[in-house]
Every structure is written in structure tokens, then in C-alpha cells.
Short mmCIF file of C-alpha atoms in Angstrom, two decimals:
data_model
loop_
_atom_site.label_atom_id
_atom_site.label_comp_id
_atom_site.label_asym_id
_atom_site.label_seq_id
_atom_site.Cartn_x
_atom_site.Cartn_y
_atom_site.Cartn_z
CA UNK A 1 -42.28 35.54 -31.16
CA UNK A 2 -42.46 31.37 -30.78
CA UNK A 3 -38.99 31.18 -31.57
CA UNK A 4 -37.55 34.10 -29.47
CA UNK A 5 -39.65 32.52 -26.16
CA UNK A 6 -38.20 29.07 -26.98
CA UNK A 7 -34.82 30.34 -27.55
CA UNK A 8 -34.91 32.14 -24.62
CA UNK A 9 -36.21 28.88 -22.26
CA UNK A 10 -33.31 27.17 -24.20
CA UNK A 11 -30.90 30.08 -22.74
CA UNK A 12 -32.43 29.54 -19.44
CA UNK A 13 -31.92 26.01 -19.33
CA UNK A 14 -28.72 25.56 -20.08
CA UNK A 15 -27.11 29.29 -18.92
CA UNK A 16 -27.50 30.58 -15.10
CA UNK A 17 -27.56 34.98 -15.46
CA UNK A 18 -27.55 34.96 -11.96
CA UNK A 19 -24.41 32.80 -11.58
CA UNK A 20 -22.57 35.08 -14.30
CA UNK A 21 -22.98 38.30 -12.36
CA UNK A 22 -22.33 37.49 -9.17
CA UNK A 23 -19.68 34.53 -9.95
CA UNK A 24 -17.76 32.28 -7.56
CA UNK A 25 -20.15 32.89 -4.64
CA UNK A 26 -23.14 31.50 -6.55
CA UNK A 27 -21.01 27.97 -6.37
CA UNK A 28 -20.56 28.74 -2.56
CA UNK A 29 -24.09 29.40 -1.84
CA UNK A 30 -24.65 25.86 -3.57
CA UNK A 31 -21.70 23.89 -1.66
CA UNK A 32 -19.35 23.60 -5.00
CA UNK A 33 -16.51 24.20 -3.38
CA UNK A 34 -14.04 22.70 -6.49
CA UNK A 35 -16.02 24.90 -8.83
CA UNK A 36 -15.99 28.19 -6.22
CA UNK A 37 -12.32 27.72 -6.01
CA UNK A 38 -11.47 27.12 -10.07
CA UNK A 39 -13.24 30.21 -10.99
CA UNK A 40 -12.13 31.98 -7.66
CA UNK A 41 -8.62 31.75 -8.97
CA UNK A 42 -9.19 32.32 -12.56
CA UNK A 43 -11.05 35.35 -11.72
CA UNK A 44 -8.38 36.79 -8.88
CA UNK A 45 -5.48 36.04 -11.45
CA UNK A 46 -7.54 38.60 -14.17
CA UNK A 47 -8.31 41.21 -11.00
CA UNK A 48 -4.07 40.76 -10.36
CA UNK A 49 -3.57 41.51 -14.41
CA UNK A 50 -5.81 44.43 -14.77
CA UNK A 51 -4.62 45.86 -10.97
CA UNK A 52 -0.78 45.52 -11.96
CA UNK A 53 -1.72 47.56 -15.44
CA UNK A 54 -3.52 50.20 -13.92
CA UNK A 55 -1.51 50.52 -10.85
CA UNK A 56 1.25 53.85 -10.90
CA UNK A 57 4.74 51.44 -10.78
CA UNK A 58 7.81 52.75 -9.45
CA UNK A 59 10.16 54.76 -11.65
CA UNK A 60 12.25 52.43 -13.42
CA UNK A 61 9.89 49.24 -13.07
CA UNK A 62 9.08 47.23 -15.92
CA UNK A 63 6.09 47.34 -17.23
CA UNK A 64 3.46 44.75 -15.62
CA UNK A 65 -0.03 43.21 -16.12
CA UNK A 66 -2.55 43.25 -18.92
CA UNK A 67 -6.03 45.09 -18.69
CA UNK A 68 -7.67 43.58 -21.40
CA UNK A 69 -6.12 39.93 -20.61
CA UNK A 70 -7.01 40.35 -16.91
CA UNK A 71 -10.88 41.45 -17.93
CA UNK A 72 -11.43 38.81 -20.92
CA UNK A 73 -10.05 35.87 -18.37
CA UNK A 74 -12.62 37.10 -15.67
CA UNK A 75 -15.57 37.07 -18.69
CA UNK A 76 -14.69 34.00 -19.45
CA UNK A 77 -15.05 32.60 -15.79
CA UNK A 78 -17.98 34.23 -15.37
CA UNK A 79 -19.71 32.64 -18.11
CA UNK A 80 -17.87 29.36 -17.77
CA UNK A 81 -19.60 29.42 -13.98
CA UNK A 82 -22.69 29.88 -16.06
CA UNK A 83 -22.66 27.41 -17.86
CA UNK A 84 -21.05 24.68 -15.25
CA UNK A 85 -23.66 25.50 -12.81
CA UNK A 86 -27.09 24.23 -13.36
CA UNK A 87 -26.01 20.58 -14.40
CA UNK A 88 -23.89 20.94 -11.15
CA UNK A 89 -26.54 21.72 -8.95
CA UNK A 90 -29.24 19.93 -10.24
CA UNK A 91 -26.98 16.73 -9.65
CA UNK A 92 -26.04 17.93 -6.30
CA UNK A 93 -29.36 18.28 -5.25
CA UNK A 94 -30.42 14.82 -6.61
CA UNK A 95 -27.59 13.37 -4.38
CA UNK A 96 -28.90 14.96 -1.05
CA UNK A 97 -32.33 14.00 -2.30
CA UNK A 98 -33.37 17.66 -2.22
CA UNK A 99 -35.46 19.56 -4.96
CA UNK A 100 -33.12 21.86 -7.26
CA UNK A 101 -35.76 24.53 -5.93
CA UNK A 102 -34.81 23.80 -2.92
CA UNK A 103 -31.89 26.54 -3.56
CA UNK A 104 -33.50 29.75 -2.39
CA UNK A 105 -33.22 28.74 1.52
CA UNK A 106 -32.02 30.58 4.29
CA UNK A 107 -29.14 28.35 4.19
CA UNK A 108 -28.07 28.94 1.25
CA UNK A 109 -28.41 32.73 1.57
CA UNK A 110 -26.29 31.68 4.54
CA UNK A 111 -23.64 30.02 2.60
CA UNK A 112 -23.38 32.65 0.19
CA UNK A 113 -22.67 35.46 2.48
CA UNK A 114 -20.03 33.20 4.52
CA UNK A 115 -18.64 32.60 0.26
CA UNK A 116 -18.66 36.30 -0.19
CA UNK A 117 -16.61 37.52 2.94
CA UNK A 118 -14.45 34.43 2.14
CA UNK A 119 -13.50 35.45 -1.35
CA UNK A 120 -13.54 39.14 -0.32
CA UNK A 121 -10.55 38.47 2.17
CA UNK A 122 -8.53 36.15 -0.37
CA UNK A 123 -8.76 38.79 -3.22
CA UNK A 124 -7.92 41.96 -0.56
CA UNK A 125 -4.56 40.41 0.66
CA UNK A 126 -3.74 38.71 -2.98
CA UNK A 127 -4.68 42.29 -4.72
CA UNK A 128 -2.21 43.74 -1.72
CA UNK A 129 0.57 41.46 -2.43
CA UNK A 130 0.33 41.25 -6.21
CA UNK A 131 -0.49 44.54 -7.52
CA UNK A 132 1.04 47.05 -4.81
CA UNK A 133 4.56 48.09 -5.78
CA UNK A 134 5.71 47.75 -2.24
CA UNK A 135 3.36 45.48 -0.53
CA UNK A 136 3.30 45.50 3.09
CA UNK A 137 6.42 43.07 4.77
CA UNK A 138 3.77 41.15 6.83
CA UNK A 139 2.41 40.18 3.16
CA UNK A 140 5.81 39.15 1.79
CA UNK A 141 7.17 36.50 4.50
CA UNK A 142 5.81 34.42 7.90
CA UNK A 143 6.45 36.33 10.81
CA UNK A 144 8.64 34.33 12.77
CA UNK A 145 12.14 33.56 14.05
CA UNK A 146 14.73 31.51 12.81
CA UNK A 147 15.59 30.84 16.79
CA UNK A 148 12.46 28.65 16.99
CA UNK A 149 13.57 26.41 14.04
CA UNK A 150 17.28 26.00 15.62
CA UNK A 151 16.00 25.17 18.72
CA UNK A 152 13.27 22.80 17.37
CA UNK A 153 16.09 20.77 15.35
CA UNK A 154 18.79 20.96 18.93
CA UNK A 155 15.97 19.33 20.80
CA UNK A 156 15.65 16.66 17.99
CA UNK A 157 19.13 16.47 17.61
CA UNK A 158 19.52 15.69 21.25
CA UNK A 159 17.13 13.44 21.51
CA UNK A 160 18.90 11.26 18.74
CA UNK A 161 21.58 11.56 20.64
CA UNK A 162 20.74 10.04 23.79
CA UNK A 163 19.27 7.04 22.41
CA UNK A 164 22.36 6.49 20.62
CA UNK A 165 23.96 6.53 23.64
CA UNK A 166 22.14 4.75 26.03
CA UNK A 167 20.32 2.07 23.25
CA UNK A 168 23.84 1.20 21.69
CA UNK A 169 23.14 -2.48 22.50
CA UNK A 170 19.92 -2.44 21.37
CA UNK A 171 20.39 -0.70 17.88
CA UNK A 172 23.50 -2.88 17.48
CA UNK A 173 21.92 -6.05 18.27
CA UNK A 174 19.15 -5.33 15.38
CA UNK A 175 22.34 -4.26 13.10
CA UNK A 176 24.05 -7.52 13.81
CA UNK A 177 20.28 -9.43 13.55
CA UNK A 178 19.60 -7.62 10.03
CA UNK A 179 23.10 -7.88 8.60
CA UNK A 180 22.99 -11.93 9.18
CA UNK A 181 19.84 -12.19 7.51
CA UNK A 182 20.66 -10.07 4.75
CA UNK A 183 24.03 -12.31 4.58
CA UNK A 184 22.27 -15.61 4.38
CA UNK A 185 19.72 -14.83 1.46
CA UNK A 186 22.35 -12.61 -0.49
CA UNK A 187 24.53 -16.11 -0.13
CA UNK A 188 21.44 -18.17 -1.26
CA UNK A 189 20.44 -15.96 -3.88
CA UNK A 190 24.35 -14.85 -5.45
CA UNK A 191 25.74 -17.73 -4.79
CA UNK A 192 24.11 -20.25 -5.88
CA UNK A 193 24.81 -21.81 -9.30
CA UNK A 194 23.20 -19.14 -11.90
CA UNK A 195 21.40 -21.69 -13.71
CA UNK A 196 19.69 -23.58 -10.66
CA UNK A 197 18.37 -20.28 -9.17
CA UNK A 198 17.05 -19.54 -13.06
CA UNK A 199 15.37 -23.10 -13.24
CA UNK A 200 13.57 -22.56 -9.82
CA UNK A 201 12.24 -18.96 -11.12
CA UNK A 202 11.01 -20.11 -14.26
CA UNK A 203 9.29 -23.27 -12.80
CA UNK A 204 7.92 -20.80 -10.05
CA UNK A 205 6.85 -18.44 -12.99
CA UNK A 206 4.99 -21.50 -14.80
CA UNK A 207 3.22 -22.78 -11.63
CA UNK A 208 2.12 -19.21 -10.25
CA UNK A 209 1.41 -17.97 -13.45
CA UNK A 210 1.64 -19.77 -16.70
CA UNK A 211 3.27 -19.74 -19.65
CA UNK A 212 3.55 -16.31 -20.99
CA UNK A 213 4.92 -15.13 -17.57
CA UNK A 214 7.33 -17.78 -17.38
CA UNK A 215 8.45 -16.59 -21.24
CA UNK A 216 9.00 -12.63 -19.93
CA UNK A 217 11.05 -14.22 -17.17
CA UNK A 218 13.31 -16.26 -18.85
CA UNK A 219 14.12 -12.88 -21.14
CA UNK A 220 14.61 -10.76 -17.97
CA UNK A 221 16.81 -12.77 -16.46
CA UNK A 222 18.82 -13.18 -20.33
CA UNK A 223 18.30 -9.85 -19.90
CA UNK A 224 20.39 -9.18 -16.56
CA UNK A 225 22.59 -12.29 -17.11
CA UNK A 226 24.02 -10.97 -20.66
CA UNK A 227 24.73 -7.33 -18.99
CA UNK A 228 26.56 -8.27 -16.44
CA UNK A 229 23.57 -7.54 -13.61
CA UNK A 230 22.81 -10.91 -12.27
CA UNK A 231 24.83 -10.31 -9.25
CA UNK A 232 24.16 -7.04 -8.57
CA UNK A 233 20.18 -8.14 -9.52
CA UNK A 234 19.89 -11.11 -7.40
CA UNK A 235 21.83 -8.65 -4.00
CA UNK A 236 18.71 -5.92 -4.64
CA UNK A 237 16.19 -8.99 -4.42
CA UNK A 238 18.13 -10.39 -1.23
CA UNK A 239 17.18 -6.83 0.36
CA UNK A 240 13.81 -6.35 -1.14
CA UNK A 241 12.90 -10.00 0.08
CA UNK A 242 13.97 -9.52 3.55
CA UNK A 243 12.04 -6.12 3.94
CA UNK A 244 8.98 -7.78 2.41
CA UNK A 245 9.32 -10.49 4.77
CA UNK A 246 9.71 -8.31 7.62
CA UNK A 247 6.70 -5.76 6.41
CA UNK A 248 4.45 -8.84 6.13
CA UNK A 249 5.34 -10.26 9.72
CA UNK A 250 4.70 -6.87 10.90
CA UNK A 251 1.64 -5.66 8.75
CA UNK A 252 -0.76 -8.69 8.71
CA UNK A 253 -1.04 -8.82 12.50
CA UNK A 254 -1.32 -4.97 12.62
CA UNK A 255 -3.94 -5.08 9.87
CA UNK A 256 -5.88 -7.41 11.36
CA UNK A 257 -5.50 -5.45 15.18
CA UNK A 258 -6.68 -2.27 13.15
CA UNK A 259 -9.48 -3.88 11.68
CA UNK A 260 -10.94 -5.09 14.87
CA UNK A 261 -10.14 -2.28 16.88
CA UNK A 262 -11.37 1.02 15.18
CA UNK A 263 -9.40 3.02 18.52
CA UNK A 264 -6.52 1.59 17.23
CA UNK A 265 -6.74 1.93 13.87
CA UNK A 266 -7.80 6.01 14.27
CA UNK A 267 -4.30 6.16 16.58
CA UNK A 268 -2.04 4.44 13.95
CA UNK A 269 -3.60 6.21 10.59
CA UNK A 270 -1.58 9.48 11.35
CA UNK A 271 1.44 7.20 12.31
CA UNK A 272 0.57 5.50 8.89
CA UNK A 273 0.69 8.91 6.87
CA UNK A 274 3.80 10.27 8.22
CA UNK A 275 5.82 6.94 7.46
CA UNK A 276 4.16 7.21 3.90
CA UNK A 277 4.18 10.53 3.33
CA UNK A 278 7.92 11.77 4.94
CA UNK A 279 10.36 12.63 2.03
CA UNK A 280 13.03 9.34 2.71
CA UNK A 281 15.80 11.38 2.52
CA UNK A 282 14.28 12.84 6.11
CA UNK A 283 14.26 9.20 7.75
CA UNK A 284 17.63 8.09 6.63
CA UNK A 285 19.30 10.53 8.87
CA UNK A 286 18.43 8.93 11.91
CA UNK A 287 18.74 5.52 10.36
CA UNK A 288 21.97 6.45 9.73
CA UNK A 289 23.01 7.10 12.70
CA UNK A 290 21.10 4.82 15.21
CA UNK A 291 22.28 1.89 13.11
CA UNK A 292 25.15 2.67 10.76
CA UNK A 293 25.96 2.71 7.03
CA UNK A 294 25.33 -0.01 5.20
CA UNK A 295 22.56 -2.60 4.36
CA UNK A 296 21.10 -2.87 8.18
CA UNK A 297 19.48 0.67 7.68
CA UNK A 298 18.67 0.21 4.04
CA UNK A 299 16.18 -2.23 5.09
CA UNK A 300 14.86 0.03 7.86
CA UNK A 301 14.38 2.71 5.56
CA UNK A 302 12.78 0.61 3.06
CA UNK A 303 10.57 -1.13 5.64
CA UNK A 304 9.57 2.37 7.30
CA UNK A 305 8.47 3.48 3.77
CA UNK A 306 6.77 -0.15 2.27
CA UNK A 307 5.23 -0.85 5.67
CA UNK A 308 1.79 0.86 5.96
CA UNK A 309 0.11 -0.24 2.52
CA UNK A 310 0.69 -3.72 3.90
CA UNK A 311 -1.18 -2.72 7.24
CA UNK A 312 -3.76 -0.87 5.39
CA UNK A 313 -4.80 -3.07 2.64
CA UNK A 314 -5.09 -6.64 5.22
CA UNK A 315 -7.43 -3.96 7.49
CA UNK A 316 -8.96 -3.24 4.51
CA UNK A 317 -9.43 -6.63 3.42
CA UNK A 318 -10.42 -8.18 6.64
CA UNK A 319 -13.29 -4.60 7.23
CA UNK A 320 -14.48 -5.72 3.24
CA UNK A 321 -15.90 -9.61 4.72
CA UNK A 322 -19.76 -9.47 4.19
CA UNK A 323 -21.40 -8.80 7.71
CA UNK A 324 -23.97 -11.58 6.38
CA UNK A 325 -20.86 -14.14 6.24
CA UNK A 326 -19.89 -13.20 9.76
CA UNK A 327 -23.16 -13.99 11.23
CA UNK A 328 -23.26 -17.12 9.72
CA UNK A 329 -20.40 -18.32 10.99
CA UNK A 330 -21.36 -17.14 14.29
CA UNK A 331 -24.25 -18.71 14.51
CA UNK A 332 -22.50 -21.99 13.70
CA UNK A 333 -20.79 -21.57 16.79
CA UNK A 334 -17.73 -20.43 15.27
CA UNK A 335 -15.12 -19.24 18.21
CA UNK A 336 -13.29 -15.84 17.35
CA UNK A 337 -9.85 -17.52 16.39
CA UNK A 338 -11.88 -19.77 14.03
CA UNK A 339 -13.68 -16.72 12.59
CA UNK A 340 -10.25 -14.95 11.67
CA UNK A 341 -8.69 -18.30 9.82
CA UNK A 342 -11.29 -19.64 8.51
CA UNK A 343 -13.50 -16.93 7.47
CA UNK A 344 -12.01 -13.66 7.29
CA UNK A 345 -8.22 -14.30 6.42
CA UNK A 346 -9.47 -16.46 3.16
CA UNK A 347 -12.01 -14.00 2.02
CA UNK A 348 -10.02 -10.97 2.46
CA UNK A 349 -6.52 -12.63 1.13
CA UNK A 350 -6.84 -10.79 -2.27
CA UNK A 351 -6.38 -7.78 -0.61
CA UNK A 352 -3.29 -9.42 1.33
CA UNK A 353 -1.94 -10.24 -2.13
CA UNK A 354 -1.66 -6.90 -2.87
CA UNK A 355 -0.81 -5.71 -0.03
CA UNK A 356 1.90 -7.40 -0.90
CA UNK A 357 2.46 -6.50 -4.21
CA UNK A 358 2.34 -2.97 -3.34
CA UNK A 359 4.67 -4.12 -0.69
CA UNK A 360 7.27 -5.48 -3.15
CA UNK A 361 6.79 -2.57 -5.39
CA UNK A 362 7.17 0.11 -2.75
CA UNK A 363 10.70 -2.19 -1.51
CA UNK A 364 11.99 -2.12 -4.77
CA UNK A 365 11.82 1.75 -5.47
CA UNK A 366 13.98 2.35 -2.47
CA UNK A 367 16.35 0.70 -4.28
CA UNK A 368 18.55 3.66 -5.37
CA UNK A 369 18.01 5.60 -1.87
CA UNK A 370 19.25 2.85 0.14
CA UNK A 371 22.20 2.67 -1.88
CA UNK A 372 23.08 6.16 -0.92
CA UNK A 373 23.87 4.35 2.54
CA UNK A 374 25.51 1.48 1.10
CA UNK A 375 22.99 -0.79 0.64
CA UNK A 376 24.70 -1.92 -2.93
CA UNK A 377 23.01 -3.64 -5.77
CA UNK A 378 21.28 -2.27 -8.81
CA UNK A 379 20.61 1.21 -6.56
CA UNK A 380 24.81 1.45 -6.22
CA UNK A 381 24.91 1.29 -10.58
CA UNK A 382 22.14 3.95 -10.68
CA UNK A 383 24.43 5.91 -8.16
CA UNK A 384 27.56 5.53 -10.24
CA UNK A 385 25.93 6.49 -13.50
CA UNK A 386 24.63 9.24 -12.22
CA UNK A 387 27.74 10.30 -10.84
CA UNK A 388 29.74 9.98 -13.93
CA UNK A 389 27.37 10.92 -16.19
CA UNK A 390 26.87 7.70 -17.92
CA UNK A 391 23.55 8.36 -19.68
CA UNK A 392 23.65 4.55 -20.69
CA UNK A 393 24.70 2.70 -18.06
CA UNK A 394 21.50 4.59 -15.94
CA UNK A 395 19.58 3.44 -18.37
CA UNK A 396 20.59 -0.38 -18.35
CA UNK A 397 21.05 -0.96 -14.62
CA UNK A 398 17.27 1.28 -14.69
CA UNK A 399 15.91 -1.04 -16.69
CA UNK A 400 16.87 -4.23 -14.81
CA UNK A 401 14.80 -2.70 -12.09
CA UNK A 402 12.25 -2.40 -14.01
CA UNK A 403 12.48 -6.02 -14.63
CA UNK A 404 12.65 -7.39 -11.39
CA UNK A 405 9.27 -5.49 -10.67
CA UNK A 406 7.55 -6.66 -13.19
CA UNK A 407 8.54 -10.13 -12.96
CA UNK A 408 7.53 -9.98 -9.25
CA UNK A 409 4.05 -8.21 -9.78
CA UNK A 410 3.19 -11.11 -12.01
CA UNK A 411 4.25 -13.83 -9.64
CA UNK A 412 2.50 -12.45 -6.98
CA UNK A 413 -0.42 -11.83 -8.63
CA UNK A 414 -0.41 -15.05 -10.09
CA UNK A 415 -2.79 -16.26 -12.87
CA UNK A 416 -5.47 -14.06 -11.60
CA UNK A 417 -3.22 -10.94 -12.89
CA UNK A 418 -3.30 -12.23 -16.37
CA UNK A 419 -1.38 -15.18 -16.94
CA UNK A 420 -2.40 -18.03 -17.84
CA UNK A 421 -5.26 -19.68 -17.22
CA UNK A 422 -5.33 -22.95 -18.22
#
């Protein structure tokens, strides 16, 4: 009798009944959403089996659905939920700072009955849609009408247009701006003698980061040298180092703005997302044709895409200096210009550096979508392989890349990021 009481406050303990019968709406009634949804779907997808099996098909139809899958999947939830539940709750309720009694509420009752008609609506449309031979059209597609998107993308389309026409001078004035710049470090970087620009690398390598860096240098660049990459190598870092150049003039003084000016930095976060978060085959169209084929709108693309993580990691950085560090310097009579250069800017420049690593990184794989546009380089070998099918080539002119990220992660990180430090 002992052993059958403590097995059954061992069942207790570590098994929730209650959870198992009434399933994915316990976790609701105890705010787990994660957990409500995983077993949510596990259980709808064994309702959809055993629905489809015992559901009269049309004549003809192939057989579909499983009733004995569809029922062992939604045990197996059930219990999983279970089991997952108590630990989850009790640690839930530790982080409000609430007693794991504290369940039986009126809002949790609440939260339960807004879980149940929740889950009842999912699994009445996804039974409709799933097991229903015919389901209802309203079910099957978005009721809309093509006319909206055509009309959406003539309005776009003409307002592309008019800036074209009436900002001609402008846009060509930034393509003539960018294609100079790009000119003079391509020159600087191609053309001058191979082994002088692989001296200066490897003595940057050994001062920013020691020896072993300046070792995986030298063989990247006896890497690209011996393939016949250098030049195409050294064009892709004349392009990556003017966007970088051009995302850091642009993203530490917008960092800093958003940092001190939380309006600001709630207007440009949705700004931020889009230019992160657009596919950049989306953004090259209008690139294209504001500002041409060619390099000029390679680097706008690039800089579009690389540009927020350099604005949000300096905001980030400069939000991270200790309040406590701020008030000192305040109370040293420290004027706000003097706060920023002296006090801020050093303590938050680790997370400049990697803004700026990111920024490189984020530069470097635009590489083969720029060269769609012309931008050259080791993006126009990628191109070629792929067009030809040269499994090989891919993989070389991929793998100088490869290189020139790495080798720039570790300068830029510098003997903090592992090298040496002697």
C-alpha cells in the first residue's frame, strides 16, 4: 500500500492527468504559447489523418489518411503535454514571482476559454480544408483580384519612372561620383605591383593581429595568386572597401542619432528591417534603373543591404555605456560633445568593430548578386561557372571568397579575435 501511494505521488509529480485530457488548452490557460502551438499542430495533423480515413472520398480518389497513425500521434501529444507541463509551469511561475498554485485563477480560467475557442476555430477550417473532398473555394485561395496587384506595381512603376526622369542629374552625378571612386581604389589595389600590396597585407596582418593571422594570409593570397584570382580578388575588395567605407560614414552618425533619440530610432527600425530583410534581387531593379548597369549600383545594392547592422550595433554600443559612467563624467563638467568622444565612442567601440565586421561580411556576400549587374570580380567567376556548369571553377573562385572574409574578420577583429597576443 506504501509503495502504490508513493508511486502514485511520483506519477503526480512528474505527469499532469489534467493536461493529458484536455491537451493544448491546458498550455494556454498557463501562457505557453510555444508548447500550445507544438502540440496544437501535432494533434490537428492526427485529427487531419484519422478525418481523411474515415471521410467517404470521391469515386476514383486515392486512398488517404491513417486512423490509427492520426490517433497514436494525438496520444502521444497528449502525454508529451503531460509530461512537458509541470516543469514548464512551475518555472514560469517562478519567473513572474507567482506561486505554481497560483494556477487556478480567474485568469487563467480566462485564458483557457480564449485557448479553447482559439484552437476550436484553427482545427474547424483546417479539418474543412484537409479532410473534405471538395472543400469550400473560400478555403482553397485569398479572395481577391489580380487588378489590385497590377495596379499596385503601375503605380510603383510610375513612380520609378518619374524620378528617372526628372532626377537624371542627380542619379547620374552619384553614378559618375561612385564610378571614380570605385576607379581609384580598383587602380590602387590591381595595379599596384603584386608583391608590394602582399607586403603591406601581411605587415598589416602581423601588427593587427599577430603571427598566426599573418601565416593564413600569406597562404590566401598564394592561394588566389597561384589560381589566377588576384585580379579578379583584389577588384571584389576595391568594391567591398568602398561600400564599407560608405556604410561606416553613414552608420556611425546614424547610430549614434538613434541612440540619443529613441523617436528616431522607433521611426528608422522598420526602415532598418525592410533594407535587411527585402530579398536583393527586389532592390536591384530600381538600382538598375535609377543608376545603370555596372559597378555604381553594385555598391548601392550592397550598401542598402550591409547598412543597418552598422547603424544598429554603434546604437547598440553607445545605449550599452554604464549610466554610472555617464554621471560621472557629468558631474566633472563634461560638455555633451566631450561626453560622446571621450566617453561613449571609446567604451562602446567594440561594438563599432563589429559593426564593422558584420559590415564587411554582409559587403562581401553581395558579391555574386552585384555581379549580375556587372559589378565584376570574384561574383562575375561564380556567374560564369554557374552558367557553364563548371562544378570546379565555382568551387575555386567560391573559395577565394571565402578567403578574403576570413582574412578580413581577423584583421578587423584584431588580436582580441584570437590572434596573437604577445
Amino acid at each position: 500500500m506504501a509503495e502504490h501511494t508513493l508511486a502514485s505521488t511520483s506519477s503526480q509529480r512528474w505527469l499532469d492527468p489534467a493536461a493529458a485530457l484536455i491537451g493544448p488548452i491546458a498550455a494556454g490557460a498557463h501562457e505557453l504559447w510555444a508548447l500550445m502551438a507544438a502540440t496544437a499542430f501535432l494533434e490537428l495533423t492526427g485529427l487531419v489523418l484519422m478525418g481523411q480515413a474515415f471521410w467517404p472520398q470521391l469515386e476514383g480518389a486515392d486512398p488517404r489518411g491513417s486512423w490509427l497513425g492520426g490517433l497514436l500521434l494525438i496520444v502521444l501529444s497528449r502525454l508529451g503535454l503531460g509530461l512537458l507541463l509541470p516543469p514548464l509551469r512551475h518555472s514560469a511561475a517562478r519567473r513572474r514571482g507567482l506561486r505554481a498554485s497560483a494556477a487556478a485563477d480567474g485568469s487563467v480560467r480566462s485564458r483557457a476559454a480564449g485557448a479553447a475557442l482559439l484552437l476550436g476555430f484553427v482545427y474547424a477550417l483546417s479539418l474543412m480544408r484537409f479532410v473534405l473532398p471538395e472543400p469550400p473555394a473560400l478555403l482553397m485561395r485569398f479572395p481577391t483580384d489580380p487588378g489590385i496587384a497590377n495596379a499596385v506595381a503601375s503605380w510603383i512603376d510610375l513612380a520609378v519612372g518619374g524620378l528617372v526622369d526628372h532626377g537624371r542629374g542627380f542619379f547620374n552625378a552619384i553614378t559618375v561620383g561612385l564610378r571614380s571612386a570605385l576607379n581609384f581604389v580598383e587602380t590602387v589595389f590591381v595595379r599596384t605591383p603584386w608583391p608590394a600590396t602582399a607586403v603591406v597585407v601581411l605587415l598589416t596582418a602581423w601588427r593587427l593581429a599577430g603571427l598566426r593571422t599573418t601565416i593564413f594570409a600569406a597562404a590566401s593570397l598564394a592561394y588566389m595568386g597561384l589560381l589566377g584570382l588576384w585580379e579578379p580578388s583584389l577588384a571584389t575588395l576595391a568594391l567591398v572597401a568602398v561600400s564599407v567605407l560608405i556604410c561606416v560614414g553613414i552608420g556611425i552618425p546614424a547610430g549614434i542619432a538613434t541612440a540619443k533619440s529613441p523617436r528616431l530610432r522607433r521611426l528608422l527600425e522598420p526602415v532598418l528591417d525592410v533594407m535587411q530583410t527585402l530579398p536583393t534581387f527586389v532592390y536591384l531593379i530600381p538600382a538598375v534603373a535609377l543608376f545603370s548597369i555596372g559597378k555604381p549600383p553594385g555598391v548601392i545594392a550592397t550598401v542598402i543591404f550591409a547598412l543597418p547592422s552598422m547603424i544598429r550595433l554603434t546604437d547598440l554600443g553607445i545605449r550599452q555605456v554604464p549610466g554610472n559612467v555617464r554621471e560621472a563624467a557629468n558631474a566633472f563638467g563634461a560638455t555633451p560633445w566631450q561626453l560622446l568622444w571621450k566617453v561613449e565612442l571609446p567604451l562602446a567601440m567594440h561594438s563599432i568593430r563589429l559593426g564593422v565586421n558584420q559590415t564587411i561580411m554582409m559587403s562581401l556576400s553581395m558579391v555574386v548578386v552585384a555581379a549580375l549587374i556587372g559589378a565584376g570580380g570574384l561574383g562575375e567567376g561564380v556567374m560564369k561557372a554557374l552558367q557553364f556548369l563548371k562544378t570546379g571553377q565555382g568551387f575555386i573562385v567560391g573559395f577565394a571568397i571565402v578567403l578574403c572574409a576570413m582574412v578580413l574578420d581577423r584583421l578587423v577583429r584584431g588580436r582580441e579575435g584570437g590572434g596573437d597576443r604577445k
